[in-house]
């Protein structure tokens, strides 16, 4: 059923499951560090985990590395250096490799940034969240606004010519004016890339159990609409649901997810997706989530918590779910190449959505209409298996 000319581009995701403190809105696999960070053991575990994955990607070149969390910047530059050197020794890397490290302003200092850069990190992603101390307090953040501003300045001073700032809106008791003031203050820091997320209440978080007082839907809509104009005025083009950047500064690693590329996932709870052109399958794997279980099993089969092959219907849905987050739309030949499926799988759904005014379609290029972009969830539901 699946036929691939060649596997899609390959990325590497590395998960760091610790934070100084757990934020009440966060459902990422992150644990308060409480005690000494098992830095050396974790780096060794990551490299053993990678070794185990190598046969599945033999001869393929990695285009981007993303160290996410949790808070990877809790790790010392020496540990990141050992890790990146270990990866270089094991995997062919693209000459223009993008290497991102997520940092939390609370655990960041300029000296560390420069040393991360020397270790091979060429893109930082800094979790600012807000530049209003009251809102930072409500979000349970460990840093204040001044430290967040300093982190952005330090990134530039350390020589990073590519950094992202994460900002959230629709925060507890946030007014529209406050949300826009926050956004303007972040724009003034001149990041190369901005990830601007609406705060959501995720199951299994403190905020979900005891919801704070959030702006209503009309206010959220106003924040989004007016914020997007502000971003556009300052040259930040929206290219994905929450991602904005100037020319040449789009995040290559995330683009690979959204274009349904392949990725290895190493670290506690990390997910991977690998296409085997020879076998004609797309395989998903995920690792043990708890850091203790992961550390005890890394490098052995026990480290893999689950693994499965995607069916054709699931592949179609996952492609749409990712690809339609991008504003640019897609061509049917890209669908065929990434999914190994014939276009007949896609065409009837696209034609129905075209009929309902959610997509435009010229026989090759599939593109959201304004309505399709505005009601993206309704559009995506049509691709459900
Ligand atoms: C893994 S965290 C970032 C790294 C770092 N630990 C930090 O918090 O600064 C990724 C980003 O997802 C966003 N995020 C996390 N939980 C969210 C939620 N419930 N709603 C919206 N955005 C969220 C935040 O902007 C956060 O910076
Ligand atoms: S610091 Fe980041 S990853 Fe850690 S709990 Fe807070 S939002 Fe989640």
Short mmCIF file of C-alpha atoms and ligand atoms in Angstrom, two decimals:
data_model
loop_
_atom_site.label_atom_id
_atom_site.label_comp_id
_atom_site.label_asym_id
_atom_site.label_seq_id
_atom_site.Cartn_x
_atom_site.Cartn_y
_atom_site.Cartn_z
CA UNK A 1 0.00 0.00 0.00
CA UNK A 2 2.82 2.45 0.92
CA UNK A 3 5.38 3.25 -1.76
CA UNK A 4 8.19 5.67 -1.11
CA UNK A 5 10.69 6.98 -3.67
CA UNK A 6 12.88 8.01 -0.74
CA UNK A 7 12.33 8.68 2.95
CA UNK A 8 11.58 12.31 3.92
CA UNK A 9 14.13 14.62 5.64
CA UNK A 10 15.30 13.55 9.09
CA UNK A 11 15.49 15.56 12.35
CA UNK A 12 16.57 14.68 15.90
CA UNK A 13 14.57 15.64 18.99
CA UNK A 14 16.16 15.34 22.44
CA UNK A 15 14.00 15.62 25.55
CA UNK A 16 15.23 16.97 28.90
CA UNK A 17 12.62 16.11 31.53
CA UNK A 18 13.56 18.41 34.43
CA UNK A 19 12.66 21.94 35.48
CA UNK A 20 13.46 23.98 38.53
CA UNK A 21 9.75 23.97 39.39
CA UNK A 22 6.62 22.70 37.67
CA UNK A 23 4.44 25.46 36.17
CA UNK A 24 0.72 25.09 36.93
CA UNK A 25 -0.37 25.25 33.25
CA UNK A 26 2.21 22.86 31.79
CA UNK A 27 1.49 19.30 30.66
CA UNK A 28 4.91 18.63 29.13
CA UNK A 29 6.87 15.68 30.49
CA UNK A 30 8.75 17.78 33.03
CA UNK A 31 9.52 17.11 36.67
CA UNK A 32 10.75 19.42 39.43
CA UNK A 33 14.43 18.59 39.77
CA UNK A 34 14.48 18.31 43.61
CA UNK A 35 18.11 17.36 44.36
CA UNK A 36 21.10 16.97 42.12
CA UNK A 37 20.61 16.77 38.37
CA UNK A 38 21.92 13.39 37.11
CA UNK A 39 23.66 15.22 34.29
CA UNK A 40 26.38 12.76 33.37
CA UNK A 41 24.12 9.69 33.58
CA UNK A 42 21.46 11.36 31.47
CA UNK A 43 23.88 12.33 28.69
CA UNK A 44 25.21 8.75 28.66
CA UNK A 45 21.64 7.43 28.55
CA UNK A 46 20.80 9.72 25.61
CA UNK A 47 23.78 8.46 23.62
CA UNK A 48 22.91 4.81 24.33
CA UNK A 49 19.34 5.56 23.31
CA UNK A 50 20.63 7.07 20.06
CA UNK A 51 22.88 4.05 19.38
CA UNK A 52 19.86 1.82 19.56
CA UNK A 53 18.05 3.93 16.97
CA UNK A 54 20.87 4.05 14.43
CA UNK A 55 20.00 0.95 12.36
CA UNK A 56 16.62 2.51 11.51
CA UNK A 57 18.23 5.58 9.90
CA UNK A 58 21.43 4.15 8.48
CA UNK A 59 23.11 6.52 5.97
CA UNK A 60 20.56 9.30 6.42
CA UNK A 61 21.63 12.87 7.24
CA UNK A 62 20.14 14.84 10.12
CA UNK A 63 18.91 18.33 9.13
CA UNK A 64 18.14 19.77 12.58
CA UNK A 65 18.52 19.02 16.28
CA UNK A 66 16.10 20.35 18.90
CA UNK A 67 16.86 20.09 22.62
CA UNK A 68 13.53 20.66 24.32
CA UNK A 69 11.94 20.11 27.65
CA UNK A 70 11.54 20.55 30.42
CA UNK A 71 14.42 22.95 30.73
CA UNK A 72 17.52 21.82 28.81
CA UNK A 73 19.37 24.93 30.03
CA UNK A 74 19.55 23.35 33.49
CA UNK A 75 22.31 21.27 31.88
CA UNK A 76 25.81 22.72 31.83
CA UNK A 77 27.45 23.73 28.55
CA UNK A 78 29.99 20.92 29.14
CA UNK A 79 27.18 18.37 29.24
CA UNK A 80 25.65 19.79 26.04
CA UNK A 81 29.09 19.75 24.44
CA UNK A 82 29.61 16.07 25.34
CA UNK A 83 26.17 15.26 23.98
CA UNK A 84 26.63 17.11 20.68
CA UNK A 85 30.12 15.62 20.20
CA UNK A 86 28.64 12.17 20.80
CA UNK A 87 25.95 12.82 18.21
CA UNK A 88 28.49 14.07 15.64
CA UNK A 89 30.46 10.87 16.08
CA UNK A 90 27.41 8.70 15.45
CA UNK A 91 25.26 10.41 12.82
CA UNK A 92 25.91 12.24 9.53
CA UNK A 93 24.86 15.87 10.02
CA UNK A 94 23.83 18.36 7.34
CA UNK A 95 26.42 21.17 6.90
CA UNK A 96 23.75 23.83 7.54
CA UNK A 97 22.44 21.98 10.61
CA UNK A 98 20.07 23.97 12.86
CA UNK A 99 20.70 23.21 16.55
CA UNK A 100 18.14 24.69 18.98
CA UNK A 101 18.27 24.68 22.77
CA UNK A 102 15.26 25.67 24.88
CA UNK A 103 16.04 27.88 27.83
CA UNK A 104 14.10 29.25 30.72
CA UNK A 105 15.19 32.78 31.76
CA UNK A 106 15.42 31.65 35.39
CA UNK A 107 18.19 29.20 34.63
CA UNK A 108 20.01 31.32 32.08
CA UNK A 109 23.06 33.53 32.24
CA UNK A 110 25.15 35.09 29.56
CA UNK A 111 28.28 33.05 30.28
CA UNK A 112 26.30 29.88 29.74
CA UNK A 113 24.83 31.15 26.44
CA UNK A 114 28.26 31.85 24.94
CA UNK A 115 29.46 28.39 25.99
CA UNK A 116 26.37 26.71 24.49
CA UNK A 117 27.21 28.47 21.27
CA UNK A 118 30.78 27.17 21.37
CA UNK A 119 29.37 23.69 21.93
CA UNK A 120 27.49 23.95 18.62
CA UNK A 121 24.08 25.37 19.54
CA UNK A 122 23.14 27.96 16.89
CA UNK A 123 19.57 28.80 17.88
CA UNK A 124 18.11 29.57 21.30
CA UNK A 125 14.46 29.43 22.27
CA UNK A 126 13.74 31.46 25.39
CA UNK A 127 10.54 30.96 27.42
CA UNK A 128 9.57 34.53 28.23
CA UNK A 129 5.79 33.86 28.55
CA UNK A 130 5.02 37.45 29.61
CA UNK A 131 6.85 40.66 30.47
CA UNK A 132 4.40 41.61 33.20
CA UNK A 133 5.48 40.58 36.71
CA UNK A 134 1.89 40.10 37.93
CA UNK A 135 1.16 37.67 35.11
CA UNK A 136 4.50 35.90 35.51
CA UNK A 137 3.55 35.41 39.17
CA UNK A 138 0.12 34.04 38.23
CA UNK A 139 1.84 31.59 35.84
CA UNK A 140 4.11 30.38 38.65
CA UNK A 141 7.25 31.34 36.71
CA UNK A 142 10.61 31.34 38.45
CA UNK A 143 11.78 34.55 36.72
CA UNK A 144 10.61 38.14 36.54
CA UNK A 145 10.24 40.39 33.50
CA UNK A 146 13.63 42.00 33.93
CA UNK A 147 15.37 38.60 33.89
CA UNK A 148 13.47 37.64 30.75
CA UNK A 149 14.55 40.85 29.02
CA UNK A 150 18.12 40.23 30.14
CA UNK A 151 18.02 36.68 28.74
CA UNK A 152 17.03 37.99 25.29
CA UNK A 153 19.79 40.63 25.37
CA UNK A 154 22.31 38.05 26.54
CA UNK A 155 21.43 35.80 23.62
CA UNK A 156 22.32 38.55 21.19
CA UNK A 157 25.46 39.54 23.11
CA UNK A 158 26.59 35.92 23.12
CA UNK A 159 26.51 36.06 19.31
CA UNK A 160 23.24 34.26 18.54
CA UNK A 161 21.90 35.63 15.26
CA UNK A 162 18.87 33.35 15.49
CA UNK A 163 16.74 33.19 18.61
CA UNK A 164 13.10 32.62 19.41
CA UNK A 165 11.01 34.01 22.23
CA UNK A 166 7.97 32.10 23.54
CA UNK A 167 5.12 34.34 24.67
CA UNK A 168 1.61 33.41 25.79
CA UNK A 169 -1.61 35.45 25.78
CA UNK A 170 -5.09 35.13 27.31
CA UNK A 171 -3.43 34.88 30.72
CA UNK A 172 -5.32 34.97 34.03
CA UNK A 173 -7.08 38.38 34.35
CA UNK A 174 -5.19 39.79 31.38
CA UNK A 175 -6.85 42.70 29.56
CA UNK A 176 -6.60 43.19 25.81
CA UNK A 177 -4.37 46.23 26.35
CA UNK A 178 -2.07 44.24 28.63
CA UNK A 179 -1.77 41.42 26.07
CA UNK A 180 -0.86 43.90 23.34
CA UNK A 181 1.59 45.76 25.59
CA UNK A 182 3.27 42.44 26.36
CA UNK A 183 3.51 41.60 22.68
CA UNK A 184 4.94 45.02 21.79
CA UNK A 185 7.54 44.72 24.58
CA UNK A 186 8.62 41.34 23.23
CA UNK A 187 8.76 42.67 19.66
CA UNK A 188 11.00 45.50 20.97
CA UNK A 189 13.54 42.84 21.97
CA UNK A 190 13.82 42.06 18.23
CA UNK A 191 13.74 38.27 18.31
CA UNK A 192 14.30 36.53 14.98
CA UNK A 193 11.31 34.30 15.64
CA UNK A 194 8.28 34.55 17.89
CA UNK A 195 6.09 31.72 19.14
CA UNK A 196 2.88 33.34 20.37
CA UNK A 197 0.57 30.83 22.08
CA UNK A 198 -2.88 31.21 23.53
CA UNK A 199 -2.82 29.77 27.07
CA UNK A 200 -4.84 26.56 27.12
CA UNK A 201 -6.04 24.57 30.13
CA UNK A 202 -4.51 21.14 29.68
CA UNK A 203 -5.80 18.05 31.49
CA UNK A 204 -3.59 16.89 34.37
CA UNK A 205 -2.41 20.37 35.26
CA UNK A 206 -3.10 22.49 38.32
CA UNK A 207 -4.85 25.12 36.19
CA UNK A 208 -7.20 22.46 34.85
CA UNK A 209 -8.10 21.31 38.35
CA UNK A 210 -8.55 24.88 39.62
CA UNK A 211 -9.14 27.09 36.56
CA UNK A 212 -7.99 30.70 36.91
CA UNK A 213 -10.11 33.60 35.68
CA UNK A 214 -9.29 33.77 31.96
CA UNK A 215 -10.41 36.32 29.33
CA UNK A 216 -13.65 35.39 27.54
CA UNK A 217 -13.82 34.24 23.92
CA UNK A 218 -14.48 37.72 22.49
CA UNK A 219 -11.49 39.14 24.34
CA UNK A 220 -9.27 36.27 23.18
CA UNK A 221 -10.38 36.84 19.62
CA UNK A 222 -9.57 40.56 19.89
CA UNK A 223 -6.13 39.83 21.36
CA UNK A 224 -5.38 37.44 18.51
CA UNK A 225 -6.68 39.65 15.74
CA UNK A 226 -5.02 42.85 16.95
CA UNK A 227 -1.83 41.02 17.97
CA UNK A 228 -1.47 39.53 14.50
CA UNK A 229 -1.71 43.00 12.94
CA UNK A 230 0.97 44.25 15.33
CA UNK A 231 3.24 41.33 14.44
CA UNK A 232 2.73 41.87 10.71
CA UNK A 233 3.48 45.62 11.06
CA UNK A 234 6.85 44.69 12.54
CA UNK A 235 7.76 42.19 9.83
CA UNK A 236 6.80 38.97 11.66
CA UNK A 237 4.96 36.87 9.11
CA UNK A 238 2.68 34.18 10.45
CA UNK A 239 3.64 30.87 8.83
CA UNK A 240 1.97 28.48 11.27
CA UNK A 241 -0.84 28.62 13.87
CA UNK A 242 1.46 30.09 16.57
CA UNK A 243 4.73 30.80 14.74
CA UNK A 244 5.88 34.15 13.32
CA UNK A 245 9.21 35.04 11.70
CA UNK A 246 10.96 37.22 9.20
CA UNK A 247 12.47 35.88 5.98
CA UNK A 248 14.91 33.01 6.44
CA UNK A 249 14.24 32.64 10.18
CA UNK A 250 11.51 30.02 10.18
CA UNK A 251 12.26 27.14 12.52
CA UNK A 252 13.57 24.34 10.32
CA UNK A 253 13.05 21.71 12.98
CA UNK A 254 9.39 22.53 13.53
CA UNK A 255 8.82 22.93 9.79
CA UNK A 256 9.99 19.35 9.42
CA UNK A 257 7.26 18.16 11.83
CA UNK A 258 4.62 20.20 10.07
CA UNK A 259 5.74 18.90 6.67
CA UNK A 260 5.43 15.36 8.02
CA UNK A 261 9.17 14.71 7.91
CA UNK A 262 10.88 12.00 9.94
CA UNK A 263 12.45 12.43 13.36
CA UNK A 264 14.32 10.39 15.89
CA UNK A 265 13.20 11.05 19.45
CA UNK A 266 15.62 10.37 22.29
CA UNK A 267 15.17 11.09 25.98
CA UNK A 268 12.44 10.43 28.55
CA UNK A 269 9.01 10.28 26.87
CA UNK A 270 10.40 11.35 23.47
CA UNK A 271 8.39 10.40 20.38
CA UNK A 272 9.89 9.43 17.04
CA UNK A 273 8.52 8.89 13.53
CA UNK A 274 10.60 6.99 11.01
CA UNK A 275 9.78 5.98 7.45
CA UNK A 276 11.27 2.77 6.15
CA UNK A 277 11.19 3.05 2.37
CA UNK A 278 12.48 -0.53 2.02
CA UNK A 279 9.71 -2.03 4.18
CA UNK A 280 7.05 0.46 3.02
CA UNK A 281 6.03 1.47 6.55
CA UNK A 282 5.91 4.53 8.80
CA UNK A 283 6.71 3.63 12.40
CA UNK A 284 6.05 5.65 15.55
CA UNK A 285 7.93 4.96 18.77
CA UNK A 286 7.83 6.51 22.22
CA UNK A 287 10.21 6.13 25.14
CA UNK A 288 9.61 5.54 28.87
CA UNK A 289 8.27 8.79 30.32
CA UNK A 290 9.51 8.86 33.86
CA UNK A 291 13.15 9.97 34.13
CA UNK A 292 13.94 7.17 36.62
CA UNK A 293 12.51 4.45 34.34
CA UNK A 294 14.21 5.99 31.36
CA UNK A 295 17.61 6.17 33.06
CA UNK A 296 17.31 2.57 34.20
CA UNK A 297 16.45 1.25 30.73
CA UNK A 298 18.12 3.54 28.14
CA UNK A 299 19.92 1.61 25.44
CA UNK A 300 17.82 -1.55 25.91
CA UNK A 301 14.49 -2.54 24.39
CA UNK A 302 12.81 -1.81 27.76
CA UNK A 303 13.40 1.87 27.09
CA UNK A 304 10.77 1.78 24.33
CA UNK A 305 7.38 2.27 25.93
CA UNK A 306 5.46 1.72 22.70
CA UNK A 307 5.82 1.27 18.97
CA UNK A 308 3.38 0.97 16.12
CA UNK A 309 3.02 1.17 12.37
CA UNK A 310 0.61 3.74 10.97
CA UNK A 311 -2.30 2.58 8.83
CA UNK A 312 -3.03 4.43 5.59
CA UNK A 313 -6.00 6.27 7.16
CA UNK A 314 -3.91 7.34 10.16
CA UNK A 315 -1.12 8.51 7.88
CA UNK A 316 -3.52 10.63 5.87
CA UNK A 317 -4.94 12.19 9.06
CA UNK A 318 -1.56 12.88 10.62
CA UNK A 319 -0.30 14.44 7.42
CA UNK A 320 -3.32 16.77 7.31
CA UNK A 321 -3.12 17.54 11.04
CA UNK A 322 0.46 18.71 10.68
CA UNK A 323 0.53 20.10 7.18
CA UNK A 324 -2.60 22.23 7.53
CA UNK A 325 -1.05 24.04 10.51
CA UNK A 326 1.15 25.72 7.90
CA UNK A 327 -0.38 28.70 6.11
CA UNK A 328 1.28 27.81 2.80
CA UNK A 329 -0.94 24.80 1.92
CA UNK A 330 0.48 21.79 0.08
CA UNK A 331 0.66 20.08 -3.30
CA UNK A 332 -0.68 16.59 -3.83
CA UNK A 333 2.72 15.39 -5.00
CA UNK A 334 4.13 16.41 -1.58
CA UNK A 335 1.42 14.33 0.06
CA UNK A 336 2.32 11.34 -2.11
CA UNK A 337 6.05 11.69 -1.37
CA UNK A 338 5.70 12.13 2.40
CA UNK A 339 2.97 9.53 2.94
CA UNK A 340 3.79 6.94 0.29
CA UNK A 341 0.09 6.94 -0.67
CA UNK A 342 -1.67 7.72 -3.93
CA UNK A 343 -3.54 10.98 -4.26
CA UNK A 344 -6.89 9.18 -4.49
CA UNK A 345 -6.76 8.86 -0.70
CA UNK A 346 -6.76 12.63 -0.35
CA UNK A 347 -8.82 13.95 -3.26
CA UNK A 348 -12.41 13.10 -2.12
CA UNK A 349 -11.91 14.79 1.29
CA UNK A 350 -10.31 17.84 -0.29
CA UNK A 351 -13.11 18.15 -2.84
CA UNK A 352 -15.77 17.98 -0.12
CA UNK A 353 -13.94 20.66 1.94
CA UNK A 354 -13.64 22.75 -1.23
CA UNK A 355 -17.37 22.42 -1.79
CA UNK A 356 -17.97 23.59 1.81
CA UNK A 357 -15.73 26.63 1.37
CA UNK A 358 -12.90 25.50 3.67
CA UNK A 359 -10.23 24.70 1.05
CA UNK A 360 -9.33 25.84 -2.43
CA UNK A 361 -8.03 23.20 -4.84
CA UNK A 362 -6.75 23.54 -8.43
CA UNK A 363 -6.12 19.84 -9.04
CA UNK A 364 -2.65 20.00 -7.42
CA UNK A 365 -2.36 22.82 -4.85
CA UNK A 366 -4.48 22.52 -1.69
CA UNK A 367 -4.85 25.78 0.24
CA UNK A 368 -7.02 26.97 3.14
CA UNK A 369 -9.65 29.58 2.40
CA UNK A 370 -9.92 32.35 5.05
CA UNK A 371 -12.82 30.41 6.50
CA UNK A 372 -10.81 27.17 6.53
CA UNK A 373 -7.98 28.88 8.39
CA UNK A 374 -10.34 30.46 10.89
CA UNK A 375 -12.14 27.16 11.56
CA UNK A 376 -9.09 24.94 11.34
CA UNK A 377 -10.40 22.34 13.80
CA UNK A 378 -13.56 21.83 11.75
CA UNK A 379 -11.41 21.38 8.68
CA UNK A 380 -9.08 18.88 10.38
CA UNK A 381 -11.96 16.75 11.66
CA UNK A 382 -12.77 15.87 8.07
CA UNK A 383 -9.52 13.94 7.83
CA UNK A 384 -10.16 11.81 10.92
CA UNK A 385 -9.75 8.08 10.23
C1 LIG B 1 8.63 23.14 26.85
S1 LIG B 1 8.08 24.74 27.09
C2 LIG B 1 9.47 25.85 26.98
C3 LIG B 1 10.73 25.83 27.64
C4 LIG B 1 10.92 26.29 29.07
N1 LIG B 1 10.74 25.17 29.92
C5 LIG B 1 10.03 27.40 29.52
O1 LIG B 1 8.95 27.13 30.00
O2 LIG B 1 10.46 28.54 29.43
C6 LIG B 1 7.42 25.20 25.52
C7 LIG B 1 6.46 26.36 25.45
O3 LIG B 1 5.13 25.92 25.36
C8 LIG B 1 4.26 26.94 25.79
N2 LIG B 1 3.23 26.33 26.64
C9 LIG B 1 3.41 25.44 27.63
N3 LIG B 1 2.22 25.11 28.19
C10 LIG B 1 1.26 25.83 27.54
C11 LIG B 1 -0.16 25.96 27.66
N4 LIG B 1 -0.84 25.27 28.56
N5 LIG B 1 -0.80 26.79 26.81
C12 LIG B 1 -0.11 27.48 25.87
N6 LIG B 1 1.22 27.41 25.71
C13 LIG B 1 1.91 26.60 26.54
C14 LIG B 1 5.10 27.95 26.56
O4 LIG B 1 5.16 29.16 25.86
C15 LIG B 1 6.46 27.29 26.63
O5 LIG B 1 7.50 28.20 26.54
S1 LIG B 2 9.53 25.59 32.90
FE1 LIG B 2 8.64 25.13 30.87
S2 LIG B 2 8.63 22.90 30.66
FE2 LIG B 2 9.06 23.41 32.82
S3 LIG B 2 7.10 23.24 33.80
FE3 LIG B 2 7.36 25.39 33.21
S4 LIG B 2 6.47 25.55 31.11
FE4 LIG B 2 6.72 23.38 31.59
#
